[in-house]
Coordinates of C-alpha atoms in Angstrom, one line a residue:
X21 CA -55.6 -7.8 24.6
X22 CA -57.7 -10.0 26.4
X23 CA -55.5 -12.2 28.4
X24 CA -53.6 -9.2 30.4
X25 CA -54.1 -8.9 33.5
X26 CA -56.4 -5.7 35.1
X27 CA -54.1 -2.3 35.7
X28 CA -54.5 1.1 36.1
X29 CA -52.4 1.9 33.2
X30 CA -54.7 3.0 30.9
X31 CA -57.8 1.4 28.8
X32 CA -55.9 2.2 25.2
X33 CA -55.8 -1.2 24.0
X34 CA -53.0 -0.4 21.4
X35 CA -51.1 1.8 24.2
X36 CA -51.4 -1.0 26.6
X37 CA -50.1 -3.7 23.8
X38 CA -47.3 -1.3 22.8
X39 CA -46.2 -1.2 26.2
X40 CA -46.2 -4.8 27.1
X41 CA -44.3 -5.3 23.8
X42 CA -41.8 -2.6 25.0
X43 CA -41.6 -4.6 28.8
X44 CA -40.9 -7.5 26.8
X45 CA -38.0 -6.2 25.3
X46 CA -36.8 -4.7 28.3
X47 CA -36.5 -8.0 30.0
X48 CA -34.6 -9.4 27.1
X49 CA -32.3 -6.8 27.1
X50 CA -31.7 -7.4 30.6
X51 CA -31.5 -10.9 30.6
X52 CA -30.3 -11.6 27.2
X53 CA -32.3 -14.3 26.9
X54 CA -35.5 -15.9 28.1
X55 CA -38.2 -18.5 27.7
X56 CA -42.0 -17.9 27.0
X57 CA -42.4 -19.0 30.8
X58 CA -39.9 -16.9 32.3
X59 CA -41.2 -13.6 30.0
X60 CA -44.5 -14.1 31.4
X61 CA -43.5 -14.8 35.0
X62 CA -41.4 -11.8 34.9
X63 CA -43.6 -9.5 32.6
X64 CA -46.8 -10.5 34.8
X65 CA -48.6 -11.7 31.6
X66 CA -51.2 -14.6 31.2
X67 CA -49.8 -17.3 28.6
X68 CA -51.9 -15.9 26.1
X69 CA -51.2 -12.6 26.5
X70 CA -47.1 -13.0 26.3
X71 CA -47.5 -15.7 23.1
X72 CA -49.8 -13.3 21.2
X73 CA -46.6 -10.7 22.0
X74 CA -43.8 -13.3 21.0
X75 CA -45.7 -14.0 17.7
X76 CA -46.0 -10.1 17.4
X77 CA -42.3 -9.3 17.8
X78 CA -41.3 -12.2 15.9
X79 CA -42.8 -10.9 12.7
X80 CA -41.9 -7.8 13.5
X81 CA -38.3 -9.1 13.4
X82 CA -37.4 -7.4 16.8
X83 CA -36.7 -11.3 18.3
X84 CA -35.7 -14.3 17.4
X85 CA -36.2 -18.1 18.4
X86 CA -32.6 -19.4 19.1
X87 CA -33.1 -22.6 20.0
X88 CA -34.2 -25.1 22.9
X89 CA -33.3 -25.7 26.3
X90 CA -32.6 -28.8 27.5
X91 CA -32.6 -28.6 31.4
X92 CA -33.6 -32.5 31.8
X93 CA -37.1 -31.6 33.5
X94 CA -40.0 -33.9 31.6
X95 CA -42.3 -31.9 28.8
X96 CA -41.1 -30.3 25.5
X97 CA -37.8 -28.3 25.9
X98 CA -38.3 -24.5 26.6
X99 CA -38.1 -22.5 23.2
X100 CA -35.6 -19.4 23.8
X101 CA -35.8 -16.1 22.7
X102 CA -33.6 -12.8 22.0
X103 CA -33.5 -9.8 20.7
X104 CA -32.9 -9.8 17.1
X105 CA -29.7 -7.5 16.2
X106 CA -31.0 -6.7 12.8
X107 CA -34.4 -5.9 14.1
X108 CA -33.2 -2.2 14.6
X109 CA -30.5 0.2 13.6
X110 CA -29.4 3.6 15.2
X111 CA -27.0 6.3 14.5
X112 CA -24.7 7.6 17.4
X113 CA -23.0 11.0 16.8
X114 CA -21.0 12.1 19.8
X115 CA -19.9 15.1 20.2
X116 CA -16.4 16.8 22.2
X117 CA -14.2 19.6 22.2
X118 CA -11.8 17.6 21.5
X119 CA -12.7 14.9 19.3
X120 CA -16.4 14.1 17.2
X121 CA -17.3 10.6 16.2
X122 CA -20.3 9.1 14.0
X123 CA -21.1 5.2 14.7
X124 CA -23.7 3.0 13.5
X125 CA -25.1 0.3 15.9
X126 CA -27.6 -2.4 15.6
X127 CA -30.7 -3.7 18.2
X128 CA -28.1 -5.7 20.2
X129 CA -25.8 -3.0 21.6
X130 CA -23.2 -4.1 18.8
X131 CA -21.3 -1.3 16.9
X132 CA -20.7 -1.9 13.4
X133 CA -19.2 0.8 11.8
X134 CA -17.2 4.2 13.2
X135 CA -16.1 7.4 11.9
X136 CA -13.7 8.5 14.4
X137 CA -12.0 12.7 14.1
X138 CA -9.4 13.5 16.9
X139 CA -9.4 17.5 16.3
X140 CA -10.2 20.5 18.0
X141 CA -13.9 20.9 17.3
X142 CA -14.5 23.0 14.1
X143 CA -17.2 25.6 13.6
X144 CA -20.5 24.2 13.4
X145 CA -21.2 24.2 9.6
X146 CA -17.9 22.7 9.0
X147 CA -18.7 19.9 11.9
X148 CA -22.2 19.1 10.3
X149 CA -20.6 18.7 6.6
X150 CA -18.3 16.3 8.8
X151 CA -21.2 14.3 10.3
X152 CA -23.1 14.1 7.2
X153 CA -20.1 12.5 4.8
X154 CA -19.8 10.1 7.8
X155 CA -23.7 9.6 8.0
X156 CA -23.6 9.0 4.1
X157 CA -20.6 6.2 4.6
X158 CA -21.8 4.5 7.3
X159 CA -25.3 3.8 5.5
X160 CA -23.2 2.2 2.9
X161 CA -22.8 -0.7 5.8
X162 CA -26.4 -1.8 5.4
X163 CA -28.8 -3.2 2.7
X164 CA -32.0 -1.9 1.6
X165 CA -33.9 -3.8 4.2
X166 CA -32.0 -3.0 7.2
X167 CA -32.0 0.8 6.0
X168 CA -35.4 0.9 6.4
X169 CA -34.7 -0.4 10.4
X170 CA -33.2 2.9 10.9
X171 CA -34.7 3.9 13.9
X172 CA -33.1 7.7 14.3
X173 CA -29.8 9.6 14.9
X174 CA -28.8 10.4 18.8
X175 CA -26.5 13.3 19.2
X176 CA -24.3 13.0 23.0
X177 CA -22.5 16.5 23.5
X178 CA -21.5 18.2 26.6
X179 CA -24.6 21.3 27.5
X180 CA -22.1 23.9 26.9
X181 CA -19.6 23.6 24.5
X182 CA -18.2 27.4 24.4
X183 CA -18.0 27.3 28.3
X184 CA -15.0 26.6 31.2
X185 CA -12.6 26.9 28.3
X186 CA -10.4 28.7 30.4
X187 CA -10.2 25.7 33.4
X188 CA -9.9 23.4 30.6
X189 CA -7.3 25.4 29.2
X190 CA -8.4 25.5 25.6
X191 CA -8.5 28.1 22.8
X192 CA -11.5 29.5 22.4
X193 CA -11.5 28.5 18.5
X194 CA -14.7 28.0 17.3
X195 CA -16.1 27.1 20.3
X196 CA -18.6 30.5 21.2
X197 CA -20.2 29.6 17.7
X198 CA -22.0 26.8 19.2
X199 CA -23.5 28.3 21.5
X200 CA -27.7 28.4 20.5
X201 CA -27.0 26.3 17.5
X202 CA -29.8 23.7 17.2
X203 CA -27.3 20.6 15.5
X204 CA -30.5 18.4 16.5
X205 CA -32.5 20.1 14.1
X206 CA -30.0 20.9 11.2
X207 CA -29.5 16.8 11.0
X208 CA -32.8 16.3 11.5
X209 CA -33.5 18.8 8.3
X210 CA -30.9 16.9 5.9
X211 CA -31.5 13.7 6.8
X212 CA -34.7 12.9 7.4
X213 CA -34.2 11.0 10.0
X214 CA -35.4 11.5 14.1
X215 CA -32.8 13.1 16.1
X216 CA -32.8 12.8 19.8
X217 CA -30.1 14.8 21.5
X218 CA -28.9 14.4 24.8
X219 CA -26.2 15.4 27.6
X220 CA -23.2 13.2 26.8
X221 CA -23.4 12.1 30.7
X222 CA -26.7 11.3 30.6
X223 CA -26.3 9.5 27.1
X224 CA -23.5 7.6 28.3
X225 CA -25.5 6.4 31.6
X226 CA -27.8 5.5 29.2
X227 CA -26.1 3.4 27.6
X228 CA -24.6 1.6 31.0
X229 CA -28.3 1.1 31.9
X230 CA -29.1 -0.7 28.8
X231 CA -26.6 -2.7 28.1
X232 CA -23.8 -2.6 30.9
X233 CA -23.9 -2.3 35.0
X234 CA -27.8 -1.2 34.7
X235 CA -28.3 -4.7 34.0
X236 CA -27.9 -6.0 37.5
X237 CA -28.1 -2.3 39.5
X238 CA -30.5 -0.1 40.0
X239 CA -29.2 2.6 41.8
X240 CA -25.3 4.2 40.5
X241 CA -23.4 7.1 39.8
X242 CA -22.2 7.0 36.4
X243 CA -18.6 9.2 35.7
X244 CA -17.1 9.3 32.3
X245 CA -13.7 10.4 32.1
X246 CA -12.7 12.2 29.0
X247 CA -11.4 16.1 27.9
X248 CA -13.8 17.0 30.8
X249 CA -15.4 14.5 33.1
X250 CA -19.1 13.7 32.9
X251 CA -22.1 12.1 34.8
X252 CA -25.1 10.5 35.1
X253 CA -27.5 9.1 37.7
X254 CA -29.3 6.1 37.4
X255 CA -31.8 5.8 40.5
X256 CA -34.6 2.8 40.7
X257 CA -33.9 1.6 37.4
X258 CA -34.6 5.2 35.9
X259 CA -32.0 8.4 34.5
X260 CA -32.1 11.0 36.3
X261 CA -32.6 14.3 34.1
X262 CA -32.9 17.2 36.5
X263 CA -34.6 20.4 35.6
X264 CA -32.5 21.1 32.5
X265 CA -31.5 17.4 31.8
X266 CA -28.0 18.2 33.2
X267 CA -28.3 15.9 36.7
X268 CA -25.2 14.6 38.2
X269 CA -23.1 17.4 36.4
X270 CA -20.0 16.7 38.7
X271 CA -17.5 18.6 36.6
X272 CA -19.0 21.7 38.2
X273 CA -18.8 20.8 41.7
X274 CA -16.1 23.2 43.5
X275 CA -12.9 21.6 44.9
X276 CA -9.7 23.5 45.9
X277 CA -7.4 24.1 43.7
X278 CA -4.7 22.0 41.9
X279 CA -1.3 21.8 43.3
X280 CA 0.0 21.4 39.7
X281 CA 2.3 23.8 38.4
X282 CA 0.6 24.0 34.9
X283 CA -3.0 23.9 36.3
X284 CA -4.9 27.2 35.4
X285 CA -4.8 29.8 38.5
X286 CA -7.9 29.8 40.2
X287 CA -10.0 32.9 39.9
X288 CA -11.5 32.8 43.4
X289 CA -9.5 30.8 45.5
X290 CA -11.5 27.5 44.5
X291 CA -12.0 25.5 41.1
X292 CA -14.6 23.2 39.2
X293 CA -13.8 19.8 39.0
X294 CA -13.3 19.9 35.6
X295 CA -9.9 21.8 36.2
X296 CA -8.7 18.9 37.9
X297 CA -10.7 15.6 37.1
X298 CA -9.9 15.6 33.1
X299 CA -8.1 14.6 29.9
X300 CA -7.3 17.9 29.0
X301 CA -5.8 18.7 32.4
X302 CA -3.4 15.6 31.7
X303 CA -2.2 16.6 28.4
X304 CA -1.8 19.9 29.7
X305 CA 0.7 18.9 32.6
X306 CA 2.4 16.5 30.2
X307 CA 3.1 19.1 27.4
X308 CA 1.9 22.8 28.4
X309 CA 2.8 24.1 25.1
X310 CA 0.9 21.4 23.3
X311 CA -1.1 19.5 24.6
X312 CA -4.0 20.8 22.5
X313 CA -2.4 18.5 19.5
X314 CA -2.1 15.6 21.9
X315 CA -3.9 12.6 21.6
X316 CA -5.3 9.8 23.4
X317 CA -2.2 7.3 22.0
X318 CA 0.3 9.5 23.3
X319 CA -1.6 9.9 27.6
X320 CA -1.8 6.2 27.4
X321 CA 1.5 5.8 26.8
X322 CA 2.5 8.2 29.3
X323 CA 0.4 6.1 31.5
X324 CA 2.3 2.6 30.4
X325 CA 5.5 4.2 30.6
X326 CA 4.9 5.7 34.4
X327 CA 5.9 9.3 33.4
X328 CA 6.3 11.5 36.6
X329 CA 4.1 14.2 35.1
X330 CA 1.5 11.4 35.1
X331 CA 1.9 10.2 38.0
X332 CA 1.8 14.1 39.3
X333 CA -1.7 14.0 37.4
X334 CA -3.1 11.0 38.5
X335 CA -2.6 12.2 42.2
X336 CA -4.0 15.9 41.6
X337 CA -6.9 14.2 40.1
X338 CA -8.0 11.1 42.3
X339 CA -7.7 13.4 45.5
X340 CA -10.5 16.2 44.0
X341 CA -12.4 13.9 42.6
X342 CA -12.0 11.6 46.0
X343 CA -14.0 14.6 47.5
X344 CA -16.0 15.8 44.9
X345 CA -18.0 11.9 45.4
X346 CA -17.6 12.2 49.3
X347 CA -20.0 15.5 48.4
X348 CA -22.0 13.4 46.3
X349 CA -22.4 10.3 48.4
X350 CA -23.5 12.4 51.4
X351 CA -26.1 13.9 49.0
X352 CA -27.9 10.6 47.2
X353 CA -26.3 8.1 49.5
X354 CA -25.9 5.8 46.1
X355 CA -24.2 2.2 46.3
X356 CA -22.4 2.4 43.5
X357 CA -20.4 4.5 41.7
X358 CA -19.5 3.5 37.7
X359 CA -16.8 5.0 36.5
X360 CA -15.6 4.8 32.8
X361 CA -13.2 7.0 30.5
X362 CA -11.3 7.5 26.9
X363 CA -8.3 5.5 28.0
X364 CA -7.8 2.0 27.7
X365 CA -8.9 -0.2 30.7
X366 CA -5.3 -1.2 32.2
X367 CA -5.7 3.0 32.5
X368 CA -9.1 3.2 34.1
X369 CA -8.4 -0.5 36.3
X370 CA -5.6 1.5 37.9
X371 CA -7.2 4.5 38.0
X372 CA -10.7 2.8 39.8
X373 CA -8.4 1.3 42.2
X374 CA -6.6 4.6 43.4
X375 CA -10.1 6.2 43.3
X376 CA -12.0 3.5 45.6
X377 CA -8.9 4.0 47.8
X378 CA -9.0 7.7 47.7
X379 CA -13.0 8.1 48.8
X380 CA -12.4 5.6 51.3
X381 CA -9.5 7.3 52.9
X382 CA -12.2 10.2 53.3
X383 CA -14.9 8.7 55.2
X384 CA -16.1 10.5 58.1
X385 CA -16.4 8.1 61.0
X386 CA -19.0 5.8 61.0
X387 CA -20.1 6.8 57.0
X388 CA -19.9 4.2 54.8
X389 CA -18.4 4.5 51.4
X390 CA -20.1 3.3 47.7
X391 CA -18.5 0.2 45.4
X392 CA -16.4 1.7 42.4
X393 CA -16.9 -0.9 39.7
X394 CA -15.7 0.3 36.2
X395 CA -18.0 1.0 33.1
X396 CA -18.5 -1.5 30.8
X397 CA -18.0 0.4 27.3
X398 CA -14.8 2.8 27.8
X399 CA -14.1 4.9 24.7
X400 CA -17.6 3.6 23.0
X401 CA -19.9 4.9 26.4
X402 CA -20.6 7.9 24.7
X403 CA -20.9 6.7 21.2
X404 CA -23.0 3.9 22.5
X405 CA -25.0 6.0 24.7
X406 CA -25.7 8.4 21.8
X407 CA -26.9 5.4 19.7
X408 CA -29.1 4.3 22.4
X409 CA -31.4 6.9 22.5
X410 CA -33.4 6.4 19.8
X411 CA -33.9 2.9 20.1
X412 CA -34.3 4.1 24.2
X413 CA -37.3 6.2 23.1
X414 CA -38.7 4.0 20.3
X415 CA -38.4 0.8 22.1
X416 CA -37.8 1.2 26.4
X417 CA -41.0 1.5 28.8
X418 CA -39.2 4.4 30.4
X419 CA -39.4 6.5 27.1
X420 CA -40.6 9.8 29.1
X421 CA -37.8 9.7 31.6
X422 CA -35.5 11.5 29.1
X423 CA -38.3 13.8 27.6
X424 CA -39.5 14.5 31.1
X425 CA -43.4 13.0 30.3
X426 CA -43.7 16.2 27.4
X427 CA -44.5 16.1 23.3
X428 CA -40.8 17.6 22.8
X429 CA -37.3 18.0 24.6
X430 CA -34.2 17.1 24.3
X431 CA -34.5 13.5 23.8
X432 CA -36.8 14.3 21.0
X433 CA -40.2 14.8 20.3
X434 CA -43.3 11.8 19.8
X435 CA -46.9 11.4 20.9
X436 CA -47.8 11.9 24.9
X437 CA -49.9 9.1 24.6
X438 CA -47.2 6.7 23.7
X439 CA -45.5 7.3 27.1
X440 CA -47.3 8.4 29.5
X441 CA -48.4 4.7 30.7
X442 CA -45.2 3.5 31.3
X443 CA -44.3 3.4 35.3
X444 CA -41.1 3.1 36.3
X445 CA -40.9 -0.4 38.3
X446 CA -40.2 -1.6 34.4
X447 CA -36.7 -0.8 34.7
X448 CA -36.4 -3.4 37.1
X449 CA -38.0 -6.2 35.1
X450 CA -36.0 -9.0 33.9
X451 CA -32.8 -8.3 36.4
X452 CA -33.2 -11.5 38.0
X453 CA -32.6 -13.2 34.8
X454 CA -29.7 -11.3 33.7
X455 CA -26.2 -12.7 33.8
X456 CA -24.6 -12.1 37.0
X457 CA -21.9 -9.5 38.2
X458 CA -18.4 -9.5 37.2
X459 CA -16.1 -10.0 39.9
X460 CA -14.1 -7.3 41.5

């Protein structure tokens, strides 16, 4: 491409295209829409370079023209583009002890379809004849074209299914089965289709990054809420994978114990987060002898209805997981801390509040506390975030972050030389163009 400027990424003319078509579409993801001027500006692209990549993606069908802006200035009106939701389809399959959903979303962020199963989590053949039926109906949603857009399945599951059953306080069912089986590769083997799998933290922050908070910040926490309670960490625009991909794992930091009368005993005179911080342990002080039946209808409505074995919860909770980001903070001194969960938002608006209060109230003196903004997708993070990574590998500049730069991993496997170019300071491209923050 002759009209892009000099860089050291590389002299692989077809690399370096693919990954100023893949900056391009970062920036409109970001900023949801943009001129040819603004791409260029932004993208650091001659003219000529960024129309010969509009013209590209346009026939492509990965953006769209959607009409002119009139701003009053003299000269034609700027042309302005988007990302084309039909221009690419993913599968999302997230995974819980708890619950197991399959949704199908399209090149905008958008879900279009769900298959949603609130049940213990079966044994693992039994859970892929699940996913497969819902696979099989959720195709139905497309046409012929847009089935051939499919860009690959994501699977978002916690790293160890068959563990901490006992501080979550559930059966052990089928849960030890899963332990070593490869679900990547047994969908990957039926339906012909990519499969990139991923720690359900990670997948959600993924899926903040791309289409929520990440837009604006660079630099969060990410904490999803659910049976257990999950993380990620976004830093300079990029995830955070860690050695085994399971970064920001705060259901594993140690707090004291819980004061609540149906919390599991501790086994030495400390627990995990995850004894405290979590759905489970809600349903658990609500209804000891059942809460494994109980659903996320019936702890909302324990939350509407201000039940005193609630409220009992929500204390427990907010105070270890007050301590558990005092810990953090002091480690990765982040601004922000995104915090998002399976309840409905009056539930986690409350619950940010109490929890901005709560680290706060633990500052050591002169120590600063992060923001506590909530997540932008709530019950759909994880769904969303597992839908994401395909497109995230097939279509971001900061494909190797997840893969860790290698052929394979658990983001999924592809060619070095598609990724190794791409730098990280394309995160941050397009954020000045994006729509601004909400307010607090």
């Amino acid at each position: 491409m002759d009209g892009t400027r000099k860089s050291g990424r590389g002299s692989n003319s077809a690399q370096l295209r693919r990954y100023n078509e893949r900056i391009v579409l970062q920036i409109l993801r970001r900023a949801g829409e943009a001129s040819k001027a603004e791409l260029a500006r932004a993208a650091q692209l001659t003219n000529a370079a960024i129309g010969a990549i509009i013209q590209h993606l346009i026939e492509e069908g990965l953006i769209v023209e959607a009409g002119k802006r009139h701003d009053g200035s003299r000269g034609q009106p700027a042309t302005i583009l988007r990302l084309a939701a039909s221009g690419a389809y993913s599968f999302g399959v997230r995974l819980d002890r708890t619950n197991m959903e399959t949704v199908l979303m399209d090149f905008a962020g958008r879900i279009i379809d769900r298959r949603l199963h609130d049940m213990i989590l079966p044994a693992p053949e039994q859970a892929l004849k699940i996913l497969l039926e819902d696979l099989d109906s959720l195709r139905a949603s497309l046409s012929e074209r847009d089935l051939a857009r499919i860009t690959g399945i994501g699977v978002a599951q916690p790293f160890n299914l068959g563990a901490w059953l006992h501080e979550l306080g559930l059966p052990e069912a089928d849960f030890r089965k899963w332990e070593g089986y490869d679900l990547a590769g047994d969908l990957e083997e039926a339906t012909g289709l990519r499969v990139f799998s991923e720690n359900d933290g990670t997948a959600a922050a993924v899926a903040e990054l791309f289409y929520g908070v990440g837009r604006q910040k660079d630099d969060f926490l990410y904490l999803f809420l659910g049976p257990a309670i999950g993380g990620g960490l976004i830093l300079k625009g990029d995830v955070v994978r860690g050695k085994t991909g399971n970064a920001a794992d705060v259901a594993m930091i140690p707090v004291p114990p819980s004061s609540l009368t149906t919390a599991p005993r501790s086994r030495q005179g400390w627990d995990l987060l995850l004894s405290r911080a979590s759905l489970v342990s809600l349903a658990r002080h609500l209804d000891p002898d059942n809460f494994p039946s109980m659903n996320r209808r019936g702890l909302h409505e324990a939350f509407e209805r201000s039940d005193a074995r609630f409220e009992e919860w929500m204390e427990d909770c907010v105070a270890a997981l007050a301590l558990a980001l005092r810990s953090a903070f002091s480690l990765l001194d982040m601004p922000l801390v995104v915090i998002d969960g399976d309840l409905e938002e009056s539930f986690r608006d409350r619950f940010r509040q109490a929890l901005k209060i709560a680290v706060e109230a633990t500052a050591p003196e002169m120590r600063n506390s992060p923001d506590v903004q909530i997540g932008s997708f709530g019950h759909d993070a994880g769904a969303i975030g597992a839908a994401s990574l395909p497109q995230f590998f097939n279509f971001s500049p900061r494909a190797a972050i997840l893969t860790g730069g290698k052929d394979t991993g658990p983001a999924g496997a592809g060619r070095t030389d598609d990724r190794s170019g791409f730098p990280a300071r394309a995160a941050r491209l397009g954020s000045h163009l994006a729509t601004p923050d909400r307010t607090d």
